[in-house]
């Protein structure tokens, strides 16, 4: 039961979710429901075949495929996609893929108001958020805009079975990070906290099976259900230290997105633990662990995911610069941010040390 002095603000985001094995069969029906008939399908070059199959499935309702989505939405690619959408007279975007492809659809929606139908194939969760990001001159600008929130999301676990076990593990840990930070967000509310705790539980149990049996649809369904809840949490409430650190490490040192989240999460959690006991006990409970930080570290290790920043290519000489950048502008965290504290956290993450509590 929540405490008596209960105060919160909760903005519910309007999106339609269709979930389940085989729900891709509803694609044409869902496009029609949006009032659209000229879809531009988006994918990465790796998922071009999948994009083509989606366009074929849509038949006359598809006007083309743009298959050049890449990580962090470079402005040049966004402009090309916007031009193609305009030239083809598209009236909606269908994004099939992970956060990179959804991010490209958002870059189009930001300047055109075209509705997005997202078909996620990773656990990144971007499809449930009104957060966009575009990279220009090496800097990633991000913002929130209701226009970029996908109007419809089709979660078909069948499409995730091709996700390699390692991408599954790290992408899933990325989603768990959304849930963990939602639990101690400055905007935390009881509904999102229930959603976030359930997300951690579903992801942890789903991922443990997914890495052993990537084609197991029950495990894939659990993990994708958890990823939906992680995306909902990220879209609904503000994040804190962990996301800020990962943004710094990804942006300045070009570290891979999902892997960086996986390595940093146990250490950011250990740093914040003493200031957010209720959130920590919910994380630990969802993981079936004694301690939130150790439980997260053990989960990542048991999935065979990377546990040190050194393994991701960061060098010891980068740690001071990373700590400086991470404390440059103030932001919310339950435990206040200090330069020394962040430097020590980064050292632990660099070494891949198991959190001590
Ligand atoms: P990604 O979309 O870059 O995908 C990684 C690679 O895996 C790509 O080559 C992709 O084609 C491939 N892939 C995806 N699904 C696959 C599948 N089922 N089978 C085989 N290969 C598959 O990676 P991601 O982790 O999903 O997304 C990361 C990006 O999303 C980052 O740029 C991050 O900043 C952004 N993101 C944004 C938000 C938001 O709310 N705006 C939220 C989370 C992540």
mmCIF file of C-alpha atoms and ligand atoms in Angstrom:
data_model
loop_
_atom_site.group_PDB
_atom_site.id
_atom_site.type_symbol
_atom_site.label_atom_id
_atom_site.label_comp_id
_atom_site.label_asym_id
_atom_site.label_seq_id
_atom_site.Cartn_x
_atom_site.Cartn_y
_atom_site.Cartn_z
ATOM 1 C CA UNK A 1 0.000 0.000 0.000
ATOM 2 C CA UNK A 2 1.390 3.484 -0.802
ATOM 3 C CA UNK A 3 2.055 5.885 2.074
ATOM 4 C CA UNK A 4 -0.778 8.103 3.382
ATOM 5 C CA UNK A 5 0.818 11.328 2.134
ATOM 6 C CA UNK A 6 0.436 10.371 -1.479
ATOM 7 C CA UNK A 7 0.957 13.095 -4.086
ATOM 8 C CA UNK A 8 1.818 12.666 -7.719
ATOM 9 C CA UNK A 9 1.175 13.818 -11.259
ATOM 10 C CA UNK A 10 0.785 11.175 -13.969
ATOM 11 C CA UNK A 11 0.445 12.046 -17.652
ATOM 12 C CA UNK A 12 -0.890 9.010 -19.472
ATOM 13 C CA UNK A 13 0.430 8.762 -23.006
ATOM 14 C CA UNK A 14 -1.988 7.809 -25.770
ATOM 15 C CA UNK A 15 -0.797 4.781 -27.713
ATOM 16 C CA UNK A 16 -2.393 1.587 -28.922
ATOM 17 C CA UNK A 17 -0.543 -1.667 -28.224
ATOM 18 C CA UNK A 18 -1.249 -4.936 -29.996
ATOM 19 C CA UNK A 19 0.753 -7.762 -28.412
ATOM 20 C CA UNK A 20 1.154 -11.448 -29.170
ATOM 21 C CA UNK A 21 2.696 -14.176 -31.299
ATOM 22 C CA UNK A 22 1.506 -13.674 -34.883
ATOM 23 C CA UNK A 23 0.012 -10.188 -34.328
ATOM 24 C CA UNK A 24 1.947 -8.950 -37.373
ATOM 25 C CA UNK A 25 -0.971 -10.434 -39.339
ATOM 26 C CA UNK A 26 -2.984 -7.425 -38.147
ATOM 27 C CA UNK A 27 -0.631 -4.932 -39.816
ATOM 28 C CA UNK A 28 -2.865 -3.906 -42.761
ATOM 29 C CA UNK A 29 -5.889 -3.633 -40.488
ATOM 30 C CA UNK A 30 -3.914 -1.415 -38.088
ATOM 31 C CA UNK A 31 -2.683 0.858 -40.909
ATOM 32 C CA UNK A 32 -6.271 1.274 -42.021
ATOM 33 C CA UNK A 33 -7.297 2.062 -38.441
ATOM 34 C CA UNK A 34 -4.806 4.959 -38.529
ATOM 35 C CA UNK A 35 -6.665 6.289 -41.573
ATOM 36 C CA UNK A 36 -3.504 5.769 -43.644
ATOM 37 C CA UNK A 37 -2.988 4.077 -47.000
ATOM 38 C CA UNK A 38 0.523 5.125 -48.132
ATOM 39 C CA UNK A 39 3.092 3.720 -45.698
ATOM 40 C CA UNK A 40 6.821 4.327 -45.919
ATOM 41 C CA UNK A 41 8.557 1.325 -44.335
ATOM 42 C CA UNK A 42 11.821 1.992 -42.460
ATOM 43 C CA UNK A 43 14.610 -0.412 -41.470
ATOM 44 C CA UNK A 44 18.371 -0.619 -40.953
ATOM 45 C CA UNK A 45 20.507 -2.022 -43.794
ATOM 46 C CA UNK A 46 20.805 -5.255 -41.710
ATOM 47 C CA UNK A 47 17.033 -5.621 -41.607
ATOM 48 C CA UNK A 48 16.390 -4.602 -45.200
ATOM 49 C CA UNK A 49 14.930 -8.038 -46.064
ATOM 50 C CA UNK A 50 12.560 -7.797 -43.149
ATOM 51 C CA UNK A 51 11.561 -4.292 -44.266
ATOM 52 C CA UNK A 52 10.923 -5.589 -47.795
ATOM 53 C CA UNK A 53 8.714 -8.384 -46.413
ATOM 54 C CA UNK A 54 6.685 -5.853 -44.440
ATOM 55 C CA UNK A 55 6.276 -3.694 -47.570
ATOM 56 C CA UNK A 56 5.209 -6.789 -49.556
ATOM 57 C CA UNK A 57 2.704 -7.692 -46.865
ATOM 58 C CA UNK A 58 1.224 -4.189 -47.145
ATOM 59 C CA UNK A 59 1.004 -4.423 -50.944
ATOM 60 C CA UNK A 60 -0.629 -1.277 -52.358
ATOM 61 C CA UNK A 61 -0.665 0.282 -48.874
ATOM 62 C CA UNK A 62 3.155 0.654 -48.984
ATOM 63 C CA UNK A 63 4.795 3.362 -51.099
ATOM 64 C CA UNK A 64 8.415 2.362 -50.464
ATOM 65 C CA UNK A 65 11.200 1.149 -48.193
ATOM 66 C CA UNK A 66 13.921 3.370 -46.717
ATOM 67 C CA UNK A 67 16.538 0.972 -45.310
ATOM 68 C CA UNK A 68 19.328 3.269 -44.146
ATOM 69 C CA UNK A 69 18.510 3.708 -40.438
ATOM 70 C CA UNK A 70 21.636 3.770 -38.249
ATOM 71 C CA UNK A 71 22.383 4.259 -34.545
ATOM 72 C CA UNK A 72 21.743 7.738 -33.050
ATOM 73 C CA UNK A 73 19.906 9.176 -36.122
ATOM 74 C CA UNK A 74 22.533 11.243 -37.987
ATOM 75 C CA UNK A 75 20.884 14.390 -39.396
ATOM 76 C CA UNK A 76 21.946 13.525 -42.977
ATOM 77 C CA UNK A 77 20.058 10.221 -42.884
ATOM 78 C CA UNK A 78 17.068 11.906 -41.234
ATOM 79 C CA UNK A 79 16.963 14.495 -44.033
ATOM 80 C CA UNK A 80 17.148 11.819 -46.734
ATOM 81 C CA UNK A 81 14.303 9.892 -45.121
ATOM 82 C CA UNK A 82 12.197 13.064 -44.743
ATOM 83 C CA UNK A 83 12.710 13.878 -48.425
ATOM 84 C CA UNK A 84 11.783 10.353 -49.478
ATOM 85 C CA UNK A 85 8.615 10.428 -47.346
ATOM 86 C CA UNK A 86 7.634 13.712 -48.979
ATOM 87 C CA UNK A 87 8.518 12.670 -52.538
ATOM 88 C CA UNK A 88 6.503 9.449 -52.225
ATOM 89 C CA UNK A 89 3.516 11.178 -50.637
ATOM 90 C CA UNK A 90 3.687 8.896 -47.578
ATOM 91 C CA UNK A 91 0.904 9.324 -45.026
ATOM 92 C CA UNK A 92 2.462 7.180 -42.265
ATOM 93 C CA UNK A 93 5.748 5.487 -41.315
ATOM 94 C CA UNK A 94 6.124 1.839 -40.389
ATOM 95 C CA UNK A 95 9.322 1.332 -38.382
ATOM 96 C CA UNK A 96 10.450 -2.292 -38.180
ATOM 97 C CA UNK A 97 13.522 -2.733 -35.997
ATOM 98 C CA UNK A 98 15.142 -1.490 -32.813
ATOM 99 C CA UNK A 99 15.641 1.953 -31.305
ATOM 100 C CA UNK A 100 17.646 3.177 -34.306
ATOM 101 C CA UNK A 101 14.804 2.591 -36.751
ATOM 102 C CA UNK A 102 12.105 3.916 -34.423
ATOM 103 C CA UNK A 103 14.368 6.936 -33.890
ATOM 104 C CA UNK A 104 14.429 7.607 -37.644
ATOM 105 C CA UNK A 105 10.626 7.428 -37.830
ATOM 106 C CA UNK A 106 10.502 9.955 -34.974
ATOM 107 C CA UNK A 107 12.825 12.311 -36.905
ATOM 108 C CA UNK A 108 10.333 12.227 -39.784
ATOM 109 C CA UNK A 109 7.300 12.704 -37.507
ATOM 110 C CA UNK A 110 8.947 15.664 -35.803
ATOM 111 C CA UNK A 111 8.760 17.767 -38.971
ATOM 112 C CA UNK A 112 5.791 16.205 -40.763
ATOM 113 C CA UNK A 113 3.314 14.942 -38.134
ATOM 114 C CA UNK A 114 3.103 11.610 -40.032
ATOM 115 C CA UNK A 115 1.789 8.954 -37.617
ATOM 116 C CA UNK A 116 4.155 6.099 -36.724
ATOM 117 C CA UNK A 117 3.291 2.432 -36.513
ATOM 118 C CA UNK A 118 6.214 0.719 -34.760
ATOM 119 C CA UNK A 119 7.099 -2.955 -34.948
ATOM 120 C CA UNK A 120 9.879 -3.369 -32.362
ATOM 121 C CA UNK A 121 12.404 -6.163 -32.831
ATOM 122 C CA UNK A 122 14.651 -5.344 -29.829
ATOM 123 C CA UNK A 123 13.935 -4.458 -26.195
ATOM 124 C CA UNK A 124 15.084 -0.788 -26.368
ATOM 125 C CA UNK A 125 11.588 0.634 -25.684
ATOM 126 C CA UNK A 126 11.760 3.781 -27.842
ATOM 127 C CA UNK A 127 8.357 2.891 -29.351
ATOM 128 C CA UNK A 128 6.612 3.798 -26.067
ATOM 129 C CA UNK A 129 8.237 7.216 -25.593
ATOM 130 C CA UNK A 130 7.774 10.752 -26.939
ATOM 131 C CA UNK A 131 11.582 11.186 -26.775
ATOM 132 C CA UNK A 132 13.450 11.914 -30.024
ATOM 133 C CA UNK A 133 17.198 12.190 -30.676
ATOM 134 C CA UNK A 134 19.120 13.509 -33.701
ATOM 135 C CA UNK A 135 22.908 13.675 -34.062
ATOM 136 C CA UNK A 136 24.471 16.708 -35.746
ATOM 137 C CA UNK A 137 28.189 17.640 -35.778
ATOM 138 C CA UNK A 138 28.942 14.800 -33.360
ATOM 139 C CA UNK A 139 26.399 16.024 -30.781
ATOM 140 C CA UNK A 140 23.155 14.178 -30.046
ATOM 141 C CA UNK A 141 20.278 16.558 -29.371
ATOM 142 C CA UNK A 142 17.275 15.050 -27.625
ATOM 143 C CA UNK A 143 13.835 16.357 -26.789
ATOM 144 C CA UNK A 144 10.289 15.366 -25.928
ATOM 145 C CA UNK A 145 7.453 15.981 -28.365
ATOM 146 C CA UNK A 146 4.042 14.286 -28.377
ATOM 147 C CA UNK A 147 4.122 14.166 -32.204
ATOM 148 C CA UNK A 148 6.862 11.513 -32.198
ATOM 149 C CA UNK A 149 5.095 9.015 -29.927
ATOM 150 C CA UNK A 150 4.141 6.037 -32.135
ATOM 151 C CA UNK A 151 0.359 5.844 -32.431
ATOM 152 C CA UNK A 152 0.292 2.054 -32.761
ATOM 153 C CA UNK A 153 2.809 -0.573 -31.645
ATOM 154 C CA UNK A 154 2.705 -4.182 -32.819
ATOM 155 C CA UNK A 155 4.711 -6.406 -30.460
ATOM 156 C CA UNK A 156 5.111 -9.759 -32.157
ATOM 157 C CA UNK A 157 7.601 -11.947 -30.217
ATOM 158 C CA UNK A 158 8.147 -14.012 -33.393
ATOM 159 C CA UNK A 159 10.153 -11.112 -34.849
ATOM 160 C CA UNK A 160 12.584 -11.152 -31.924
ATOM 161 C CA UNK A 161 13.799 -14.749 -32.290
ATOM 162 C CA UNK A 162 16.482 -13.656 -34.770
ATOM 163 C CA UNK A 163 17.921 -11.191 -32.240
ATOM 164 C CA UNK A 164 21.334 -12.661 -31.362
ATOM 165 C CA UNK A 165 21.552 -13.826 -27.703
ATOM 166 C CA UNK A 166 24.096 -11.136 -26.820
ATOM 167 C CA UNK A 167 22.003 -8.281 -28.291
ATOM 168 C CA UNK A 168 18.997 -9.797 -26.491
ATOM 169 C CA UNK A 169 20.866 -9.756 -23.169
ATOM 170 C CA UNK A 170 22.206 -6.205 -23.450
ATOM 171 C CA UNK A 171 19.059 -4.746 -25.013
ATOM 172 C CA UNK A 172 17.075 -6.388 -22.182
ATOM 173 C CA UNK A 173 19.423 -4.926 -19.531
ATOM 174 C CA UNK A 174 18.869 -1.520 -21.214
ATOM 175 C CA UNK A 175 15.152 -1.991 -20.645
ATOM 176 C CA UNK A 176 15.708 -3.071 -17.027
ATOM 177 C CA UNK A 177 17.640 0.200 -16.581
ATOM 178 C CA UNK A 178 14.498 2.143 -17.607
ATOM 179 C CA UNK A 179 12.534 0.259 -14.940
ATOM 180 C CA UNK A 180 15.156 0.725 -12.194
ATOM 181 C CA UNK A 181 15.420 4.486 -12.688
ATOM 182 C CA UNK A 182 11.625 4.847 -12.949
ATOM 183 C CA UNK A 183 11.364 3.457 -9.409
ATOM 184 C CA UNK A 184 13.346 6.386 -7.938
ATOM 185 C CA UNK A 185 12.446 9.016 -10.528
ATOM 186 C CA UNK A 186 11.650 12.538 -9.376
ATOM 187 C CA UNK A 187 8.263 11.993 -11.093
ATOM 188 C CA UNK A 188 7.751 8.471 -9.677
ATOM 189 C CA UNK A 189 4.134 7.463 -9.158
ATOM 190 C CA UNK A 190 2.516 4.269 -7.846
ATOM 191 C CA UNK A 191 1.231 3.067 -11.232
ATOM 192 C CA UNK A 192 4.553 3.390 -12.994
ATOM 193 C CA UNK A 193 6.326 1.812 -10.017
ATOM 194 C CA UNK A 194 4.091 -1.277 -10.330
ATOM 195 C CA UNK A 195 4.763 -1.353 -14.067
ATOM 196 C CA UNK A 196 8.518 -0.963 -13.586
ATOM 197 C CA UNK A 197 8.772 -3.694 -10.957
ATOM 198 C CA UNK A 198 6.776 -6.098 -13.129
ATOM 199 C CA UNK A 199 9.003 -5.148 -16.090
ATOM 200 C CA UNK A 200 12.161 -6.157 -14.200
ATOM 201 C CA UNK A 201 10.559 -9.450 -13.163
ATOM 202 C CA UNK A 202 9.413 -10.319 -16.713
ATOM 203 C CA UNK A 203 12.718 -9.310 -18.321
ATOM 204 C CA UNK A 204 14.916 -11.143 -15.807
ATOM 205 C CA UNK A 205 12.998 -14.406 -16.174
ATOM 206 C CA UNK A 206 12.542 -14.048 -19.942
ATOM 207 C CA UNK A 207 16.182 -13.178 -20.683
ATOM 208 C CA UNK A 208 17.611 -16.024 -18.609
ATOM 209 C CA UNK A 209 15.763 -18.437 -20.910
ATOM 210 C CA UNK A 210 16.233 -16.415 -24.131
ATOM 211 C CA UNK A 211 20.046 -16.638 -23.999
ATOM 212 C CA UNK A 212 19.811 -20.441 -23.713
ATOM 213 C CA UNK A 213 16.970 -20.964 -26.195
ATOM 214 C CA UNK A 214 16.708 -17.944 -28.519
ATOM 215 C CA UNK A 215 13.789 -19.491 -30.452
ATOM 216 C CA UNK A 216 11.681 -20.217 -27.355
ATOM 217 C CA UNK A 217 8.554 -18.138 -27.931
ATOM 218 C CA UNK A 218 7.410 -18.261 -24.309
ATOM 219 C CA UNK A 219 10.727 -16.758 -23.175
ATOM 220 C CA UNK A 220 10.642 -14.248 -26.040
ATOM 221 C CA UNK A 221 7.094 -13.247 -25.101
ATOM 222 C CA UNK A 222 8.068 -12.680 -21.447
ATOM 223 C CA UNK A 223 11.100 -10.603 -22.398
ATOM 224 C CA UNK A 224 9.171 -8.514 -24.942
ATOM 225 C CA UNK A 225 6.339 -7.964 -22.450
ATOM 226 C CA UNK A 226 8.958 -6.728 -19.956
ATOM 227 C CA UNK A 227 10.467 -4.484 -22.636
ATOM 228 C CA UNK A 228 7.052 -2.936 -23.269
ATOM 229 C CA UNK A 229 6.813 -2.159 -19.546
ATOM 230 C CA UNK A 230 10.368 -0.741 -19.596
ATOM 231 C CA UNK A 231 9.466 1.520 -22.524
ATOM 232 C CA UNK A 232 6.286 2.651 -20.750
ATOM 233 C CA UNK A 233 8.341 3.533 -17.653
ATOM 234 C CA UNK A 234 10.908 5.472 -19.689
ATOM 235 C CA UNK A 235 8.199 7.387 -21.525
ATOM 236 C CA UNK A 236 6.247 8.282 -18.398
ATOM 237 C CA UNK A 237 8.811 9.518 -15.861
ATOM 238 C CA UNK A 238 12.226 11.198 -15.880
ATOM 239 C CA UNK A 239 15.454 9.207 -15.605
ATOM 240 C CA UNK A 240 18.513 9.991 -13.439
ATOM 241 C CA UNK A 241 22.245 9.322 -12.941
ATOM 242 C CA UNK A 242 22.427 6.020 -14.789
ATOM 243 C CA UNK A 243 20.942 7.364 -18.045
ATOM 244 C CA UNK A 244 23.027 10.540 -17.792
ATOM 245 C CA UNK A 245 26.254 8.509 -17.447
ATOM 246 C CA UNK A 246 25.382 6.228 -20.362
ATOM 247 C CA UNK A 247 24.534 9.254 -22.523
ATOM 248 C CA UNK A 248 27.943 10.766 -21.682
ATOM 249 C CA UNK A 249 29.848 7.545 -22.355
ATOM 250 C CA UNK A 250 27.994 6.855 -25.603
ATOM 251 C CA UNK A 251 28.200 10.425 -26.898
ATOM 252 C CA UNK A 252 31.782 11.299 -25.955
ATOM 253 C CA UNK A 253 33.544 7.942 -26.253
ATOM 254 C CA UNK A 254 31.306 6.321 -28.847
ATOM 255 C CA UNK A 255 30.623 3.296 -26.639
ATOM 256 C CA UNK A 256 27.861 0.909 -27.800
ATOM 257 C CA UNK A 257 24.425 1.856 -26.391
ATOM 258 C CA UNK A 258 22.955 -1.341 -24.924
ATOM 259 C CA UNK A 259 26.286 -2.765 -23.698
ATOM 260 C CA UNK A 260 27.109 0.474 -21.869
ATOM 261 C CA UNK A 261 23.755 0.362 -20.071
ATOM 262 C CA UNK A 262 24.458 -3.243 -19.087
ATOM 263 C CA UNK A 263 27.858 -2.474 -17.551
ATOM 264 C CA UNK A 264 26.954 0.789 -15.788
ATOM 265 C CA UNK A 265 23.588 -0.223 -14.282
ATOM 266 C CA UNK A 266 24.811 -2.230 -11.226
ATOM 267 C CA UNK A 267 27.273 0.564 -10.328
ATOM 268 C CA UNK A 268 24.823 3.451 -10.780
ATOM 269 C CA UNK A 269 22.385 1.416 -8.664
ATOM 270 C CA UNK A 270 24.996 0.837 -5.924
ATOM 271 C CA UNK A 271 25.787 4.570 -5.930
ATOM 272 C CA UNK A 272 22.120 5.549 -5.462
ATOM 273 C CA UNK A 273 21.056 2.664 -3.168
ATOM 274 C CA UNK A 274 21.370 4.386 0.223
ATOM 275 C CA UNK A 275 19.133 7.280 -0.905
ATOM 276 C CA UNK A 276 16.332 5.164 -2.445
ATOM 277 C CA UNK A 277 15.708 2.174 -0.122
ATOM 278 C CA UNK A 278 12.095 1.538 -1.223
ATOM 279 C CA UNK A 279 13.082 1.441 -4.918
ATOM 280 C CA UNK A 280 16.005 -0.862 -4.116
ATOM 281 C CA UNK A 281 13.863 -3.347 -2.237
ATOM 282 C CA UNK A 282 11.468 -3.469 -5.207
ATOM 283 C CA UNK A 283 14.346 -4.114 -7.650
ATOM 284 C CA UNK A 284 15.769 -6.833 -5.372
ATOM 285 C CA UNK A 285 12.316 -8.417 -4.953
ATOM 286 C CA UNK A 286 11.746 -8.489 -8.725
ATOM 287 C CA UNK A 287 15.136 -10.150 -9.233
ATOM 288 C CA UNK A 288 14.732 -12.556 -6.312
ATOM 289 C CA UNK A 289 18.021 -11.158 -4.943
ATOM 290 C CA UNK A 290 19.235 -9.886 -1.580
ATOM 291 C CA UNK A 291 20.597 -6.639 -2.997
ATOM 292 C CA UNK A 292 19.483 -4.646 -6.058
ATOM 293 C CA UNK A 293 23.000 -3.761 -7.287
ATOM 294 C CA UNK A 294 24.428 -7.242 -6.770
ATOM 295 C CA UNK A 295 21.326 -8.829 -8.283
ATOM 296 C CA UNK A 296 21.734 -6.719 -11.436
ATOM 297 C CA UNK A 297 25.442 -7.534 -11.672
ATOM 298 C CA UNK A 298 24.771 -11.258 -11.208
ATOM 299 C CA UNK A 299 22.013 -11.172 -13.831
ATOM 300 C CA UNK A 300 24.263 -9.505 -16.444
ATOM 301 C CA UNK A 301 27.091 -11.957 -15.690
ATOM 302 C CA UNK A 302 24.770 -14.972 -15.852
ATOM 303 C CA UNK A 303 23.507 -13.817 -19.272
ATOM 304 C CA UNK A 304 27.121 -13.738 -20.508
ATOM 305 C CA UNK A 305 26.888 -9.961 -21.080
ATOM 306 C CA UNK A 306 29.915 -7.669 -20.688
ATOM 307 C CA UNK A 307 30.525 -6.467 -17.116
ATOM 308 C CA UNK A 308 33.373 -3.943 -17.575
ATOM 309 C CA UNK A 309 33.806 -0.689 -19.491
ATOM 310 C CA UNK A 310 37.348 -1.835 -20.321
ATOM 311 C CA UNK A 311 35.828 -4.696 -22.337
ATOM 312 C CA UNK A 312 33.826 -2.110 -24.329
ATOM 313 C CA UNK A 313 36.984 -0.254 -25.371
ATOM 314 C CA UNK A 314 37.133 2.600 -22.836
ATOM 315 C CA UNK A 315 40.676 3.327 -21.610
ATOM 316 C CA UNK A 316 41.780 4.163 -18.050
ATOM 317 C CA UNK A 317 42.876 7.584 -19.347
ATOM 318 C CA UNK A 318 39.243 8.375 -20.339
ATOM 319 C CA UNK A 319 37.856 8.032 -16.798
ATOM 320 C CA UNK A 320 38.764 11.532 -15.536
ATOM 321 C CA UNK A 321 37.266 13.181 -18.614
ATOM 322 C CA UNK A 322 34.112 11.058 -18.312
ATOM 323 C CA UNK A 323 33.724 12.067 -14.644
ATOM 324 C CA UNK A 324 34.246 15.762 -15.502
ATOM 325 C CA UNK A 325 31.591 15.706 -18.234
ATOM 326 C CA UNK A 326 29.134 13.758 -16.090
ATOM 327 C CA UNK A 327 29.191 16.443 -13.353
ATOM 328 C CA UNK A 328 29.261 19.491 -15.659
ATOM 329 C CA UNK A 329 25.535 20.244 -15.597
ATOM 330 C CA UNK A 330 23.329 19.552 -12.573
ATOM 331 C CA UNK A 331 20.543 16.944 -12.818
ATOM 332 C CA UNK A 332 18.283 15.012 -10.497
ATOM 333 C CA UNK A 333 19.403 11.912 -8.617
ATOM 334 C CA UNK A 334 18.176 10.672 -5.222
ATOM 335 C CA UNK A 335 21.790 10.668 -3.961
ATOM 336 C CA UNK A 336 23.525 13.932 -4.845
ATOM 337 C CA UNK A 337 26.199 13.779 -7.537
ATOM 338 C CA UNK A 338 29.799 14.452 -6.491
ATOM 339 C CA UNK A 339 32.888 14.390 -8.730
ATOM 340 C CA UNK A 340 34.699 11.962 -6.400
ATOM 341 C CA UNK A 341 31.695 9.681 -6.113
ATOM 342 C CA UNK A 342 31.216 9.509 -9.889
ATOM 343 C CA UNK A 343 34.931 8.962 -10.486
ATOM 344 C CA UNK A 344 34.887 5.999 -8.062
ATOM 345 C CA UNK A 345 31.722 4.601 -9.677
ATOM 346 C CA UNK A 346 33.363 4.815 -13.122
ATOM 347 C CA UNK A 347 36.482 3.049 -11.836
ATOM 348 C CA UNK A 348 34.351 0.174 -10.510
ATOM 349 C CA UNK A 349 32.479 -0.040 -13.830
ATOM 350 C CA UNK A 350 35.765 0.132 -15.751
ATOM 351 C CA UNK A 351 37.249 -2.729 -13.714
ATOM 352 C CA UNK A 352 33.995 -4.717 -13.781
ATOM 353 C CA UNK A 353 34.076 -5.073 -9.993
ATOM 354 C CA UNK A 354 31.105 -6.753 -8.310
ATOM 355 C CA UNK A 355 29.258 -4.119 -6.193
ATOM 356 C CA UNK A 356 30.125 -4.620 -2.528
ATOM 357 C CA UNK A 357 26.517 -4.259 -1.295
HETATM 358 P P1 LIG B 1 19.513 -0.862 -32.929
HETATM 359 O O1 LIG B 1 18.146 -0.449 -33.299
HETATM 360 O O2 LIG B 1 20.646 -0.001 -33.340
HETATM 361 O O3 LIG B 1 19.765 -2.355 -33.449
HETATM 362 C C1 LIG B 1 21.066 -2.929 -33.373
HETATM 363 C C2 LIG B 1 21.313 -3.854 -34.578
HETATM 364 O O4 LIG B 1 20.541 -5.045 -34.403
HETATM 365 C C3 LIG B 1 20.870 -3.239 -35.905
HETATM 366 O O5 LIG B 1 21.783 -3.614 -36.897
HETATM 367 C C4 LIG B 1 19.537 -3.893 -36.157
HETATM 368 O O6 LIG B 1 19.190 -3.971 -37.516
HETATM 369 C C5 LIG B 1 19.753 -5.266 -35.561
HETATM 370 N N1 LIG B 1 18.514 -5.919 -35.099
HETATM 371 C C6 LIG B 1 17.477 -5.347 -34.472
HETATM 372 N N2 LIG B 1 16.530 -6.267 -34.195
HETATM 373 C C7 LIG B 1 16.987 -7.450 -34.670
HETATM 374 C C8 LIG B 1 16.450 -8.758 -34.708
HETATM 375 N N3 LIG B 1 15.263 -9.059 -34.141
HETATM 376 N N4 LIG B 1 17.168 -9.725 -35.293
HETATM 377 C C9 LIG B 1 18.387 -9.459 -35.829
HETATM 378 N N5 LIG B 1 18.961 -8.229 -35.821
HETATM 379 C C10 LIG B 1 18.251 -7.232 -35.258
HETATM 380 O O7 LIG B 1 19.652 -1.075 -31.333
HETATM 381 P P2 LIG B 1 18.706 -0.734 -30.106
HETATM 382 O O8 LIG B 1 19.485 -1.087 -28.901
HETATM 383 O O9 LIG B 1 17.352 -1.315 -30.283
HETATM 384 O O10 LIG B 1 18.526 0.852 -30.191
HETATM 385 C C11 LIG B 1 19.542 1.728 -29.797
HETATM 386 C C12 LIG B 1 19.199 3.145 -30.182
HETATM 387 O O11 LIG B 1 17.899 3.490 -29.715
HETATM 388 C C13 LIG B 1 20.145 4.186 -29.591
HETATM 389 O O12 LIG B 1 20.409 5.185 -30.552
HETATM 390 C C14 LIG B 1 19.347 4.766 -28.431
HETATM 391 O O13 LIG B 1 19.753 6.073 -28.092
HETATM 392 C C15 LIG B 1 17.954 4.706 -28.970
HETATM 393 N N6 LIG B 1 16.901 4.636 -27.931
HETATM 394 C C16 LIG B 1 16.016 5.660 -27.892
HETATM 395 C C17 LIG B 1 15.003 5.640 -26.960
HETATM 396 C C18 LIG B 1 13.982 6.741 -26.958
HETATM 397 O O14 LIG B 1 13.062 6.727 -26.147
HETATM 398 N N7 LIG B 1 14.104 7.718 -27.829
HETATM 399 C C19 LIG B 1 14.876 4.576 -26.053
HETATM 400 C C20 LIG B 1 15.819 3.546 -26.114
HETATM 401 C C21 LIG B 1 16.830 3.581 -27.074
#
